[in-house]
Amino acid sequence: EMFEMEALAERQPARDIRSFFPGAATASTTARPPPPPGPAVGAGPSHQPRRQPHAASSGPVRSGGQPLAAAVRAGRLECLGIGPEDAAEIPADDADGADLPPPVPVDEAAAASWVYPTNMPVRPYQHSITKTALLHNTLVCLPTGMGKTLIAAAVMYNFSRWFPAGRCVFLAPTKPLVHQQVGAVRKSVGLPRELCAELTGQMAAEDRRRVWRFARFLFLTAQTFVNDLKTGVCPGEDVVCLVVDEAHKATSNHSYVQAARLLGRRSAGFRVLALSATPGSNAERMQEVVSNLRISRIEARDEQSVDVVGCLKSRQMDKVVVQPTAEYLAGRAAALEAYRALLRKLRESGVGVGDDPAKVRRYSLLTKQKELAAAPPAGMEQHHVYRAQAHLTVAMMVAQGVELASSHGCSSAIAHFRRDMEEWRLLREGGGRRKMGLQLREELYQSEVYHEMLSKLAEGEAAGSHPKLSATAALLSHHFGAHPAGSRVMVFTSLRDSVVELTAHLAKVEGVRAFRFVGQASAKGSDETRKGLSQAQV
């Protein structure tokens, strides 16, 4: 596989490379960048710097007076979230460096430059972010489809050049995502197949150990990586680059957090590149991700950013306002009445909630439940606290059904309530009759308002479930009537039940061949909704 690469080098102040080698300085002169080694890079003139506007910083290099081991050790401290100025705060048994693994040898000739793929259009924002990510632990926040994987591939490739004996690790939260990223990274920079490996927990430990020994680019889930670090299957001291996909999950004690912590104890220094389209819903959550992954730079762009405009394909967005049917409105109103009855019981139990079910969100009930557990009202007896918490749990279940009826349709709401009733039946048969939550659910299921809700939702389902279904069918029918037979359309929805319902509805439209496309199987739902696509089917 022949890929064009652009070799880039220029002088940079020492501070630009100290995030990985804090004690190092740039070389006194800029050497002519040698052709990058390895079969992934094409031969000949394509390696010469051809686009001067894209000139970038040099990679980490060793200065004449700075011992490399000390520079790598300083880099290790940064990876642990400890700056070189804080070294005095480290316990003596860690500060003397006696227990640190030897650093991975650096190829100083290769480290005088870095390369960037030019076999595809060079987008300024990707080029700029790659430069930052090479020199700092970086959180990259880009919307889906804007090329986070290319940035990761370029960073991994350069670290493999700089550290020929090192390992680059790409973590993803699920096995399907791991499998997807192997191909995407290889395609981006032309990595040789024999240097890449996809690891799973189903592989025998000795097989994984052998793969760790020979592969240089490893793709696996965070849990598998943590297990391999704990058991010594993974040579953590050889890892020089850690890429974390879907990095917004790196909170609390998630496997991502454990992976960064364990690797920090075993590696003499490694770069962290975190990728996410949704880094966090608030500043506190983002800060947790930044702290857990030892991030020192955040690179965020959207479609309106100055260096993004003009790089992406144009997109037209049209809003279609649908008119609800009488049956749909009746089903939703019945669900709201069932919810209203539960809110009334909560107020009678001493829990302060509103009386308008359309305004009381499920999240507010969860907040109330946490507050009740942490600080019960003065004078409320403990068994009343337990009953109020159980009431809140049942109310949250119904609130979720109301949300599903509103956003997805009557069919999705009915499927939700049926699942809950099935779980209740199994728990009751297992001897859980005395649990307060089961008793309150049984009261709900036997109530008149609940039966009325199910009846109205069923009528709404028979009349089309949700007006969006008919609007989608009409839109697709018009599209395929006006476009060639080879045209394709993707319809996105956030719920697995809704995917099944959409597929069945669209299959009735003349000229439309609808196919259900879902990923990893869910543990809940019917046989139809649980069944996900295998990698071969994808």
mmCIF file of C-alpha atoms in Angstrom, residues 346 349-351 368-393 436 440:
data_model
loop_
_atom_site.group_PDB
_atom_site.id
_atom_site.type_symbol
_atom_site.label_atom_id
_atom_site.label_comp_id
_atom_site.label_asym_id
_atom_site.label_seq_id
_atom_site.Cartn_x
_atom_site.Cartn_y
_atom_site.Cartn_z
ATOM 1 C CA LEU A 346 -45.771 11.278 45.877
ATOM 2 C CA SER A 349 -46.022 10.774 50.824
ATOM 3 C CA GLY A 350 -44.343 14.083 51.604
ATOM 4 C CA VAL A 351 -42.248 14.392 48.441
ATOM 5 C CA LYS A 368 -35.508 13.949 44.482
ATOM 6 C CA GLN A 369 -34.722 10.292 45.122
ATOM 7 C CA LYS A 370 -31.044 11.064 45.747
ATOM 8 C CA GLU A 371 -31.928 13.992 48.034
ATOM 9 C CA LEU A 372 -34.343 11.802 49.987
ATOM 10 C CA ALA A 373 -31.675 9.148 50.523
ATOM 11 C CA ALA A 374 -29.046 11.690 51.590
ATOM 12 C CA ALA A 375 -31.190 13.898 53.827
ATOM 13 C CA PRO A 376 -34.745 12.678 54.628
ATOM 14 C CA PRO A 377 -37.215 15.336 55.867
ATOM 15 C CA ALA A 378 -37.153 15.853 59.615
ATOM 16 C CA GLY A 379 -39.688 13.643 61.342
ATOM 17 C CA MET A 380 -40.215 11.231 58.427
ATOM 18 C CA GLU A 381 -39.940 7.678 59.685
ATOM 19 C CA GLN A 382 -37.559 5.335 57.873
ATOM 20 C CA HIS A 383 -40.220 3.042 56.453
ATOM 21 C CA HIS A 384 -41.978 6.108 55.013
ATOM 22 C CA VAL A 385 -38.677 7.116 53.408
ATOM 23 C CA TYR A 386 -38.374 3.683 51.785
ATOM 24 C CA ARG A 387 -41.956 3.855 50.527
ATOM 25 C CA ALA A 388 -41.421 7.339 49.076
ATOM 26 C CA GLN A 389 -38.265 6.138 47.289
ATOM 27 C CA ALA A 390 -40.186 3.165 45.869
ATOM 28 C CA HIS A 391 -42.950 5.523 44.697
ATOM 29 C CA LEU A 392 -40.307 7.622 42.941
ATOM 30 C CA THR A 393 -38.926 4.566 41.151
ATOM 31 C CA MET A 436 -42.197 -2.548 48.438
ATOM 32 C CA LEU A 440 -46.432 -0.571 44.339
#
